[in-house]
Coordinates of C-alpha atoms in Angstrom, one line a residue:
Chain A
M5 CA 19.3 -64.6 -75.1
T6 CA 22.9 -65.8 -75.0
G7 CA 22.8 -67.3 -78.6
P8 CA 25.8 -66.4 -80.8
S9 CA 25.0 -63.5 -83.3
D10 CA 24.2 -64.3 -87.0
K11 CA 27.9 -64.2 -88.2
G12 CA 27.5 -62.1 -91.4
A13 CA 24.4 -60.2 -90.6
S14 CA 24.5 -56.4 -90.8
L15 CA 23.5 -53.8 -87.7
R16 CA 20.9 -51.5 -89.0
V17 CA 20.0 -48.4 -87.4
V18 CA 16.8 -47.4 -88.8
D19 CA 15.4 -44.0 -88.1
V20 CA 16.2 -43.7 -84.4
A21 CA 15.2 -40.7 -82.4
V22 CA 16.3 -40.4 -78.7
E23 CA 15.1 -37.5 -76.5
F24 CA 16.3 -36.2 -73.3
S25 CA 13.7 -34.4 -71.5
G26 CA 12.0 -32.9 -74.4
L27 CA 15.2 -32.1 -76.3
R28 CA 15.6 -34.2 -79.3
A29 CA 19.4 -35.3 -79.1
L30 CA 18.9 -37.6 -82.2
D31 CA 16.1 -37.3 -85.1
G32 CA 15.8 -39.7 -87.7
V33 CA 19.3 -41.3 -88.1
S34 CA 19.6 -44.2 -90.0
L35 CA 23.1 -46.1 -90.5
T36 CA 24.1 -49.7 -91.6
L37 CA 27.2 -51.2 -90.5
S38 CA 28.3 -54.4 -92.3
P39 CA 31.1 -56.9 -91.2
G40 CA 34.3 -56.1 -92.5
E41 CA 34.0 -52.3 -92.7
I42 CA 35.0 -49.6 -90.9
V43 CA 32.3 -46.6 -90.6
G44 CA 33.5 -43.3 -89.2
L45 CA 31.0 -41.3 -87.2
I46 CA 31.9 -37.7 -87.2
G47 CA 30.2 -34.2 -86.2
P48 CA 30.4 -31.3 -84.1
N49 CA 30.7 -31.4 -80.3
G50 CA 27.1 -32.1 -79.1
S51 CA 26.1 -33.3 -82.5
G52 CA 24.9 -36.8 -81.0
K53 CA 27.7 -39.4 -81.8
T54 CA 28.0 -40.8 -78.6
T55 CA 24.2 -40.8 -77.9
L56 CA 23.9 -42.9 -81.0
I57 CA 26.1 -45.4 -79.8
N58 CA 24.5 -45.6 -76.4
A59 CA 21.2 -46.0 -78.5
I60 CA 22.6 -48.7 -80.4
T61 CA 24.1 -50.7 -77.2
G62 CA 20.8 -49.9 -75.2
Q63 CA 22.0 -47.7 -72.6
V64 CA 19.4 -45.0 -73.7
P65 CA 15.9 -45.9 -74.7
L66 CA 14.8 -45.0 -78.3
A67 CA 12.2 -42.2 -78.8
G68 CA 11.3 -43.5 -82.2
G69 CA 12.9 -46.3 -84.8
Q70 CA 14.7 -49.2 -84.2
V71 CA 18.1 -50.8 -84.0
V72 CA 18.3 -54.2 -85.8
L73 CA 20.8 -56.8 -85.8
G74 CA 20.4 -59.1 -88.9
D75 CA 16.7 -59.5 -88.5
R76 CA 16.5 -59.3 -84.7
P77 CA 15.2 -56.0 -83.1
L78 CA 17.6 -55.0 -80.3
S79 CA 15.6 -52.2 -78.9
G80 CA 14.3 -52.8 -75.5
L81 CA 17.1 -55.4 -74.9
A82 CA 19.0 -54.5 -71.7
P83 CA 22.5 -53.5 -72.4
R84 CA 24.0 -57.0 -71.1
D85 CA 21.9 -58.6 -73.6
I86 CA 23.0 -56.7 -76.5
A87 CA 26.5 -57.2 -75.3
L88 CA 26.1 -61.1 -75.4
L89 CA 24.8 -60.7 -79.0
G90 CA 28.0 -59.6 -80.1
L91 CA 28.0 -55.7 -79.8
S92 CA 31.1 -54.5 -78.1
R93 CA 32.0 -50.7 -77.0
S94 CA 34.6 -48.5 -75.5
F95 CA 34.2 -45.2 -73.7
Q96 CA 35.1 -41.7 -74.3
I97 CA 36.0 -41.6 -70.7
V98 CA 37.9 -44.7 -70.1
R99 CA 35.8 -47.4 -67.7
L100 CA 38.8 -49.9 -66.7
F101 CA 38.6 -51.9 -63.6
N102 CA 41.3 -49.7 -61.8
N103 CA 42.1 -52.4 -58.9
M104 CA 42.4 -55.3 -61.1
T105 CA 45.3 -55.9 -63.2
V106 CA 45.5 -55.5 -66.9
I107 CA 45.3 -59.1 -67.8
E108 CA 42.4 -59.8 -65.4
N109 CA 40.6 -56.5 -67.0
V110 CA 40.7 -58.3 -70.6
E111 CA 40.0 -61.8 -69.0
A112 CA 36.9 -60.3 -67.6
G113 CA 35.8 -59.6 -71.0
A114 CA 36.0 -62.9 -72.3
L115 CA 34.6 -64.5 -68.8
A116 CA 31.5 -62.4 -69.2
H117 CA 30.7 -64.2 -72.5
G118 CA 31.1 -67.4 -70.8
H119 CA 34.5 -68.3 -71.7
G120 CA 36.2 -70.8 -69.2
L121 CA 39.0 -69.4 -67.2
R122 CA 41.9 -71.1 -69.1
K123 CA 40.4 -69.9 -72.3
A124 CA 39.7 -66.5 -71.1
R125 CA 43.4 -66.3 -69.8
A126 CA 45.0 -67.2 -73.4
K127 CA 42.7 -64.9 -75.1
A128 CA 43.9 -62.1 -72.7
E129 CA 47.4 -63.2 -73.4
A130 CA 47.0 -63.0 -77.0
L131 CA 45.2 -59.8 -77.0
L132 CA 48.1 -58.1 -74.6
D133 CA 50.3 -59.3 -77.3
E134 CA 48.5 -57.9 -79.9
F135 CA 48.3 -54.6 -78.4
G136 CA 51.8 -54.3 -77.1
L137 CA 50.5 -54.5 -73.5
S138 CA 52.2 -58.0 -72.3
A139 CA 54.8 -56.1 -70.2
R140 CA 52.0 -54.5 -68.2
A141 CA 49.9 -57.7 -67.7
D142 CA 50.4 -57.5 -64.2
D143 CA 50.1 -53.8 -63.3
L144 CA 46.9 -52.4 -61.8
G145 CA 44.4 -50.9 -64.7
G146 CA 44.5 -47.8 -62.8
N147 CA 48.4 -47.2 -62.5
L148 CA 48.3 -47.1 -66.4
S149 CA 49.0 -44.2 -68.8
Y150 CA 45.8 -42.9 -70.3
G151 CA 46.8 -44.2 -73.8
D152 CA 47.7 -47.5 -72.4
K153 CA 44.1 -47.5 -70.7
R154 CA 42.5 -47.0 -73.9
R155 CA 44.4 -49.9 -75.6
V156 CA 43.4 -52.3 -72.8
E157 CA 39.9 -50.9 -73.3
I158 CA 39.7 -52.0 -76.7
A159 CA 41.5 -55.0 -75.9
R160 CA 38.8 -55.9 -73.3
A161 CA 36.1 -55.1 -75.7
L162 CA 37.8 -57.7 -78.3
A163 CA 37.8 -60.0 -75.5
S164 CA 34.3 -61.2 -76.1
D165 CA 35.0 -61.5 -80.0
P166 CA 32.3 -59.3 -80.7
A167 CA 30.8 -59.0 -84.1
F168 CA 30.6 -55.2 -84.2
L169 CA 33.0 -53.0 -82.1
M170 CA 32.0 -49.3 -81.6
L171 CA 34.7 -47.1 -80.5
D172 CA 34.5 -43.6 -78.7
E173 CA 37.4 -41.5 -79.4
P174 CA 39.8 -44.2 -79.1
A175 CA 42.8 -42.3 -80.0
A176 CA 42.1 -39.4 -77.4
G177 CA 44.7 -38.7 -75.2
M178 CA 47.5 -40.8 -77.2
N179 CA 50.3 -38.9 -78.8
E180 CA 51.3 -39.0 -82.6
A181 CA 53.3 -42.4 -82.3
E182 CA 50.6 -44.1 -80.2
T183 CA 47.8 -42.9 -82.5
E184 CA 49.8 -44.1 -85.6
T185 CA 50.2 -47.5 -83.9
L186 CA 46.5 -47.8 -82.9
L187 CA 45.5 -46.9 -86.5
H188 CA 47.5 -49.9 -87.9
K189 CA 46.0 -52.0 -85.4
L190 CA 42.2 -51.0 -85.7
S191 CA 42.6 -50.8 -89.6
A192 CA 43.7 -54.6 -89.5
L193 CA 40.6 -55.7 -87.3
P194 CA 37.8 -55.9 -89.7
A195 CA 39.6 -58.2 -92.0
S196 CA 41.4 -60.5 -89.5
R197 CA 38.6 -60.8 -87.2
G198 CA 35.6 -60.2 -89.5
L199 CA 33.7 -57.7 -87.4
G200 CA 32.3 -54.3 -88.1
L201 CA 33.8 -51.1 -86.6
L202 CA 32.3 -47.9 -85.9
I203 CA 34.6 -45.2 -84.7
I204 CA 34.1 -41.7 -83.2
D205 CA 36.9 -39.6 -83.5
H206 CA 37.9 -35.7 -84.0
D207 CA 41.0 -36.7 -85.4
M208 CA 40.1 -36.1 -89.1
G209 CA 43.6 -37.2 -90.3
L210 CA 42.8 -40.6 -88.4
I211 CA 39.0 -40.9 -89.6
M212 CA 39.8 -40.3 -93.4
R213 CA 42.5 -42.8 -93.6
L214 CA 40.9 -45.4 -91.6
C215 CA 37.3 -45.3 -92.7
D216 CA 35.7 -46.6 -95.6
R217 CA 32.6 -44.9 -94.9
L218 CA 31.8 -41.7 -93.1
H219 CA 28.4 -40.6 -91.4
V220 CA 28.3 -37.1 -90.5
L221 CA 26.1 -35.9 -87.6
A222 CA 25.0 -32.5 -86.5
F223 CA 22.4 -31.3 -84.1
G224 CA 21.2 -34.8 -84.2
R225 CA 20.7 -35.4 -87.8
T226 CA 22.7 -37.0 -90.5
I227 CA 23.8 -34.1 -92.6
A228 CA 25.9 -36.2 -95.0
E229 CA 27.3 -39.8 -95.4
G230 CA 29.4 -41.4 -98.2
K231 CA 33.0 -42.0 -98.9
A232 CA 35.7 -40.2 -96.9
A233 CA 37.1 -38.5 -99.9
D234 CA 33.4 -37.0 -100.9
I235 CA 32.7 -35.9 -97.2
R236 CA 35.7 -34.0 -97.1
K237 CA 34.3 -31.7 -99.9
D238 CA 30.8 -31.7 -99.1
P239 CA 29.6 -28.2 -98.2
A240 CA 27.3 -29.2 -95.4
V241 CA 29.9 -30.7 -93.6
I242 CA 32.4 -27.9 -93.6
Q243 CA 29.6 -25.4 -92.6
A244 CA 28.8 -27.6 -89.9
Y245 CA 32.2 -27.6 -88.5
L246 CA 33.1 -24.2 -89.5
G247 CA 30.4 -22.5 -90.6
S248 CA 32.5 -21.1 -93.2
E249 CA 33.9 -22.2 -96.5
A250 CA 37.5 -23.4 -94.8
G251 CA 38.8 -26.9 -95.6
I252 CA 37.8 -29.8 -93.4
G253 CA 41.3 -30.9 -93.3
A254 CA 42.2 -28.1 -91.0
A255 CA 39.2 -29.0 -88.6
H256 CA 40.6 -30.6 -85.5
A257 CA 37.4 -29.7 -83.8
Chain B
M4 CA 57.6 -64.2 -23.6
T5 CA 54.7 -66.0 -22.3
F6 CA 52.6 -62.9 -22.3
A7 CA 53.7 -61.9 -25.7
L8 CA 52.4 -65.5 -27.2
Q9 CA 49.2 -64.8 -24.9
F10 CA 48.8 -61.6 -26.4
T11 CA 49.3 -62.9 -29.8
I12 CA 46.9 -65.6 -29.3
D13 CA 44.2 -63.3 -28.0
V14 CA 44.6 -60.9 -30.7
L15 CA 44.9 -63.4 -33.6
S16 CA 41.6 -65.5 -32.8
L17 CA 39.6 -62.1 -32.1
G18 CA 40.9 -60.8 -35.0
G19 CA 40.4 -63.8 -37.2
A20 CA 36.4 -63.6 -36.1
Y21 CA 36.3 -60.0 -36.6
A22 CA 37.9 -60.2 -40.1
L23 CA 35.5 -62.7 -41.3
M24 CA 32.7 -60.6 -40.2
A25 CA 33.9 -57.8 -41.6
L26 CA 34.5 -59.5 -45.0
G27 CA 31.0 -61.2 -45.0
L28 CA 29.6 -57.3 -44.7
V29 CA 32.1 -55.8 -47.2
I30 CA 31.5 -58.3 -50.2
V31 CA 28.0 -57.0 -50.4
Y32 CA 28.8 -53.3 -49.7
G33 CA 31.6 -53.4 -52.3
I34 CA 29.1 -54.4 -55.1
L35 CA 25.8 -52.7 -54.1
K36 CA 27.5 -49.7 -51.9
L37 CA 24.7 -50.9 -49.5
V38 CA 24.9 -52.2 -46.1
N39 CA 23.2 -55.0 -45.1
F40 CA 21.7 -54.5 -41.9
A41 CA 20.2 -57.9 -41.6
Y42 CA 23.7 -59.2 -41.7
G43 CA 23.9 -59.9 -37.7
E44 CA 20.8 -61.9 -38.0
L45 CA 22.6 -64.4 -40.3
I46 CA 24.6 -65.0 -37.1
M47 CA 21.7 -65.4 -35.1
V48 CA 20.2 -68.0 -37.9
T49 CA 23.4 -70.0 -37.3
G50 CA 23.0 -69.9 -33.7
Y51 CA 19.1 -71.0 -33.7
T52 CA 19.5 -73.5 -36.2
L53 CA 22.4 -75.4 -34.3
F54 CA 20.0 -74.9 -31.0
L55 CA 17.0 -76.7 -32.8
M56 CA 19.0 -79.5 -34.0
G57 CA 20.5 -79.7 -30.4
G58 CA 18.1 -83.0 -29.8
S59 CA 19.0 -84.5 -33.1
G60 CA 21.7 -86.8 -32.3
L61 CA 23.3 -85.7 -35.8
P62 CA 27.4 -85.6 -35.6
W63 CA 28.4 -81.9 -34.3
L64 CA 29.9 -81.5 -37.7
V65 CA 26.9 -82.1 -39.5
M66 CA 24.8 -79.8 -37.3
A67 CA 27.3 -77.0 -37.8
A68 CA 27.5 -77.7 -41.5
V69 CA 23.5 -77.6 -41.6
A70 CA 23.6 -74.3 -39.5
V71 CA 26.3 -72.6 -42.1
A72 CA 23.8 -73.7 -44.9
M73 CA 21.1 -72.1 -43.3
A74 CA 23.0 -68.8 -43.1
V75 CA 23.7 -69.0 -46.7
V76 CA 20.0 -69.5 -47.7
T77 CA 19.0 -66.7 -45.2
G78 CA 22.0 -64.5 -46.8
V79 CA 20.3 -65.2 -50.4
L80 CA 16.7 -64.8 -49.0
T81 CA 17.9 -61.4 -47.9
D82 CA 18.7 -60.5 -51.3
Y83 CA 15.6 -61.5 -52.7
I84 CA 13.2 -60.3 -50.0
A85 CA 14.6 -56.9 -48.9
F86 CA 17.2 -55.7 -51.7
R87 CA 16.1 -57.1 -55.1
P88 CA 12.6 -55.5 -55.1
V89 CA 13.6 -52.1 -54.3
R90 CA 17.6 -52.0 -55.4
A91 CA 17.4 -50.1 -58.4
K92 CA 14.5 -47.6 -57.0
S93 CA 16.1 -45.9 -53.9
I94 CA 19.0 -46.4 -51.3
T95 CA 16.7 -45.0 -48.3
A96 CA 14.3 -48.0 -49.3
V97 CA 16.9 -50.5 -49.2
L98 CA 18.1 -49.3 -46.0
I99 CA 14.8 -49.6 -44.5
T100 CA 13.7 -53.0 -45.8
S101 CA 17.2 -54.3 -44.7
F102 CA 16.4 -53.0 -41.2
A103 CA 12.7 -54.6 -41.4
F104 CA 14.1 -57.9 -42.5
S105 CA 16.6 -57.5 -39.7
T106 CA 13.6 -56.8 -37.1
L107 CA 11.5 -59.5 -38.5
L108 CA 13.9 -62.3 -38.1
Q109 CA 14.7 -60.9 -34.5
N110 CA 10.9 -61.0 -33.6
A111 CA 10.4 -64.3 -35.0
A112 CA 13.1 -65.8 -33.0
L113 CA 11.6 -63.8 -29.9
L114 CA 7.8 -65.3 -30.5
F115 CA 8.7 -68.6 -31.7
I116 CA 11.6 -69.4 -29.7
S117 CA 12.2 -67.7 -26.7
P118 CA 13.8 -64.0 -25.5
R119 CA 16.0 -65.9 -23.2
P120 CA 19.2 -67.6 -23.9
R121 CA 19.1 -70.9 -25.5
N122 CA 22.0 -73.3 -25.0
V123 CA 23.5 -74.7 -28.6
P124 CA 25.2 -77.9 -28.7
L125 CA 28.9 -77.5 -28.9
P126 CA 31.6 -80.2 -29.0
A127 CA 34.0 -80.6 -26.1
L128 CA 36.8 -79.4 -28.1
F129 CA 35.2 -75.7 -27.4
S130 CA 35.5 -76.0 -23.6
Q131 CA 38.9 -77.6 -23.4
T132 CA 42.3 -75.7 -22.9
V133 CA 45.7 -76.5 -24.3
E134 CA 48.8 -75.5 -23.2
I135 CA 51.2 -73.9 -25.5
A136 CA 54.8 -73.1 -24.4
G137 CA 53.5 -72.2 -21.0
V138 CA 50.3 -70.2 -22.1
I139 CA 47.0 -71.9 -21.5
T140 CA 44.6 -71.1 -24.2
P141 CA 41.2 -72.3 -24.9
V142 CA 41.1 -74.6 -27.9
R143 CA 38.7 -72.7 -29.3
N144 CA 41.0 -69.7 -29.7
L145 CA 43.0 -71.6 -32.1
V146 CA 40.2 -73.3 -33.9
T147 CA 39.1 -69.6 -34.6
I148 CA 42.7 -68.7 -35.8
A149 CA 42.9 -72.0 -38.0
A150 CA 39.2 -71.3 -39.5
A151 CA 40.3 -67.6 -40.3
V152 CA 43.4 -68.3 -42.0
V153 CA 41.7 -71.1 -44.0
L154 CA 38.6 -69.2 -45.2
L155 CA 40.7 -65.8 -45.6
A156 CA 43.3 -67.7 -47.8
V157 CA 40.6 -69.6 -49.9
F158 CA 38.8 -66.4 -49.9
A159 CA 41.7 -64.6 -51.6
W160 CA 42.7 -67.4 -54.0
A161 CA 39.1 -67.7 -55.3
M162 CA 38.6 -63.8 -56.0
R163 CA 42.0 -64.0 -58.2
R164 CA 41.6 -67.3 -59.7
T165 CA 38.0 -68.3 -60.4
V166 CA 35.7 -67.0 -62.9
L167 CA 33.1 -65.7 -60.3
G168 CA 35.8 -63.9 -58.1
I169 CA 37.0 -62.1 -61.1
A170 CA 33.5 -61.2 -62.1
M171 CA 32.8 -60.0 -58.6
R172 CA 35.9 -57.8 -58.3
A173 CA 34.9 -56.4 -61.6
A174 CA 31.3 -55.6 -60.5
A175 CA 32.7 -54.3 -57.2
T176 CA 34.9 -51.9 -59.2
N177 CA 32.4 -50.8 -61.7
F178 CA 29.0 -52.5 -61.7
T179 CA 27.8 -50.7 -64.8
M180 CA 30.8 -51.5 -66.9
A181 CA 30.6 -55.2 -65.9
R182 CA 27.1 -55.6 -66.8
M183 CA 27.7 -54.1 -70.0
L184 CA 30.7 -56.5 -70.6
G185 CA 27.9 -59.2 -70.1
I186 CA 28.4 -60.0 -66.7
P187 CA 25.2 -61.3 -65.0
A188 CA 24.4 -58.6 -62.5
N189 CA 21.7 -60.7 -60.3
L190 CA 23.9 -63.6 -60.2
I191 CA 26.7 -61.8 -59.0
I192 CA 24.5 -60.0 -56.1
S193 CA 23.3 -63.4 -54.9
S194 CA 26.6 -65.1 -54.8
A195 CA 27.8 -61.9 -52.9
F196 CA 25.0 -62.7 -50.6
A197 CA 25.6 -66.3 -50.4
I198 CA 29.4 -65.7 -49.7
S199 CA 28.4 -63.2 -46.8
G200 CA 26.1 -66.1 -45.4
L201 CA 28.8 -68.5 -45.5
L202 CA 31.3 -66.3 -43.6
A203 CA 28.6 -65.2 -41.2
G204 CA 27.6 -68.8 -40.8
V205 CA 31.1 -69.6 -39.7
V206 CA 31.8 -66.8 -37.8
G207 CA 28.5 -67.4 -36.1
I208 CA 29.5 -70.9 -35.0
L209 CA 33.0 -69.5 -33.6
W210 CA 31.3 -66.5 -32.2
I211 CA 28.4 -68.6 -30.4
G212 CA 31.2 -71.2 -29.3
R213 CA 32.8 -68.3 -27.0
I214 CA 29.3 -67.5 -25.4
G215 CA 27.5 -71.1 -25.7
S216 CA 24.1 -70.0 -26.1
V217 CA 22.2 -68.0 -28.5
V218 CA 19.6 -64.9 -28.0
P219 CA 17.5 -62.9 -30.4
G220 CA 20.0 -59.9 -30.3
I221 CA 23.2 -61.8 -30.8
G222 CA 23.5 -60.3 -34.2
S223 CA 23.9 -56.8 -33.0
E224 CA 27.3 -56.9 -31.8
P225 CA 29.1 -58.7 -34.7
L226 CA 27.0 -56.4 -37.0
L227 CA 28.7 -53.1 -35.3
V228 CA 32.2 -54.9 -35.1
A229 CA 31.9 -55.7 -38.8
F230 CA 30.6 -52.3 -39.7
I231 CA 33.3 -50.5 -37.7
A232 CA 35.9 -52.9 -38.9
T233 CA 34.9 -51.8 -42.5
V234 CA 34.9 -48.2 -41.8
I235 CA 38.7 -47.9 -40.3
G236 CA 39.7 -50.4 -43.0
G237 CA 38.3 -48.7 -45.6
M238 CA 34.8 -49.6 -47.0
R239 CA 36.1 -50.2 -50.5
S240 CA 38.5 -52.9 -50.1
L241 CA 38.4 -56.7 -49.1
E242 CA 41.7 -56.2 -47.7
G243 CA 40.7 -53.4 -45.7
A244 CA 38.0 -54.9 -44.2
V245 CA 40.4 -57.8 -42.9
L246 CA 42.9 -55.4 -41.9
G247 CA 40.3 -53.5 -40.1
G248 CA 39.1 -56.6 -38.4
F249 CA 42.5 -57.2 -36.8
L250 CA 43.1 -53.8 -35.8
L251 CA 40.0 -53.5 -34.0
A252 CA 41.0 -56.7 -32.1
L253 CA 44.1 -55.7 -31.7
I254 CA 42.8 -52.5 -30.0
D255 CA 40.1 -54.4 -28.0
T256 CA 42.6 -57.1 -26.4
S257 CA 45.2 -54.2 -25.7
L258 CA 42.5 -52.4 -23.8
N259 CA 41.8 -55.5 -22.0
Y260 CA 45.1 -56.0 -20.7
L261 CA 45.7 -52.1 -20.0
L262 CA 42.7 -50.9 -18.4
S263 CA 42.1 -51.2 -14.7
Q264 CA 39.0 -53.3 -13.4
E265 CA 36.8 -50.1 -13.0
L266 CA 37.7 -48.7 -16.2
L267 CA 37.3 -51.7 -18.1
K268 CA 33.5 -51.6 -18.3
F269 CA 34.2 -48.4 -20.4
R270 CA 36.4 -50.4 -22.6
D271 CA 34.1 -49.6 -25.7
A272 CA 34.2 -46.0 -25.3
F273 CA 38.1 -46.2 -25.3
T274 CA 37.7 -48.3 -28.4
F275 CA 35.5 -46.1 -30.3
G276 CA 37.5 -43.2 -29.1
L277 CA 40.5 -44.6 -30.9
V278 CA 38.3 -45.3 -34.1
I279 CA 37.3 -41.7 -34.1
L280 CA 41.1 -40.8 -34.0
I281 CA 41.9 -43.3 -36.9
L282 CA 39.0 -41.7 -38.9
L283 CA 40.2 -38.2 -38.4
W284 CA 43.8 -39.4 -39.7
R285 CA 42.3 -41.2 -42.5
P286 CA 38.9 -40.3 -43.3
E287 CA 38.5 -43.0 -45.9
G288 CA 39.8 -45.8 -43.9
L289 CA 43.5 -47.2 -43.7
L290 CA 43.1 -48.7 -47.5
K291 CA 41.6 -46.6 -50.0
G292 CA 40.4 -48.7 -52.6
P293 CA 40.7 -47.1 -56.1
A294 CA 37.0 -47.8 -56.9
T295 CA 34.3 -44.9 -56.7
G296 CA 32.2 -44.9 -53.8
Q297 CA 29.5 -44.0 -55.9
R298 CA 26.6 -46.3 -56.9
T299 CA 27.2 -47.2 -60.3

């Protein structure tokens, strides 16, 4: 179960359904994420975006369909095993190890994947440097600003060298400048690390600039997918967000 | 001056033992948010292992090492027998199974050995005294202080600078997140029980070294002491448990010196009264761990 993921394989979500006590939170959603690409997952609040990531990472059971990595079905595997296959994620509400230092947080991500202490420390140092967090390396996770916590969480997720990274609102709580810096960092990841990136965010400006493709959910169903420029003009998307004819560029839902 | 030294040695030796006991309890609590009520029996197992090896003629240090190893094994068995089968299902079930395991071990000792105290082999060192700057003190007190200092230092280092230590701290802060990163939950929990057994084993030898014999119920006082020390120190932090252990020893030792002969038999009432005052002042214990108290 701890074997390395097939590099180059795609992550496919096929006709996935998720139910919470009878309520269909996801219904027939299909999505493919390939290494090297950035896909944006958008939709109004409650449309099932986070649930989809939870379904992929094994945190909620599937009521139908399957999630496949290369030709390996992930459905039914424990979250830990899915993580070890190279699927890493961040959370909408940051979950740092608050009473551990920043560098230990990132180290834990590398150690969990079987790296030795020395290697884990080197990796953590490099990642903190990359995310501009070196000065905070010895601060406790709980003492950071919200924006810094998010960056530590992303660094921790990257410490395991994931094949796919799923970020749930990575820019939430960041100011304009921090968001801009993050955007540059994230946009470089697929090329520099060969990973596939799935991003949920409500900041349409960020999503439009960052993503190659967008996938739009509403009420648990896919209502549109395709290039960012096309999605922007899609009437179904505009209606899902605003219920009117107004432009989606203004919709910071 | 002599009194100050005497007092310090008393507090440090009792506190060292209390701190190790508390640490052994809180290491499991920190991760599972569950108190292992069979913890005291790890000390009992240590004692009876020593007793059973009494006539073996082995060097004492070998017997002590086997006794500690038995405590480690019993600690891990506690996980497999009392915790793992019901852990994910219900907190109440785990409370009952850990009580049951405790009762089972005590009754096994009653049935197969004896309800009466059994003498354990101890090296001559444990009954000798030594004079330091005019203070006559049992050597075992100094051994206890040394053992506590060494174990606490090794423990503190290991929790910061070993793979297992970092993984255990991550698991203690947010177990769900740690598992999601890929940290193996069962291995971490079994390791916590093993470390708990190691601390209980060492403290068991020191504790029994004071008494000289072992009875089936020997574990109840250490369990109570460990529980109170962790509660006043802060259930959520390892440092809190150590602090709580030393504080409890300070209270106990001070009362030993302050109370008159007639009042001394009510010492525990005074101790617990003070504990209540501390908890009224700091309901979450002296050190608040940043981790949530919920089971994650």
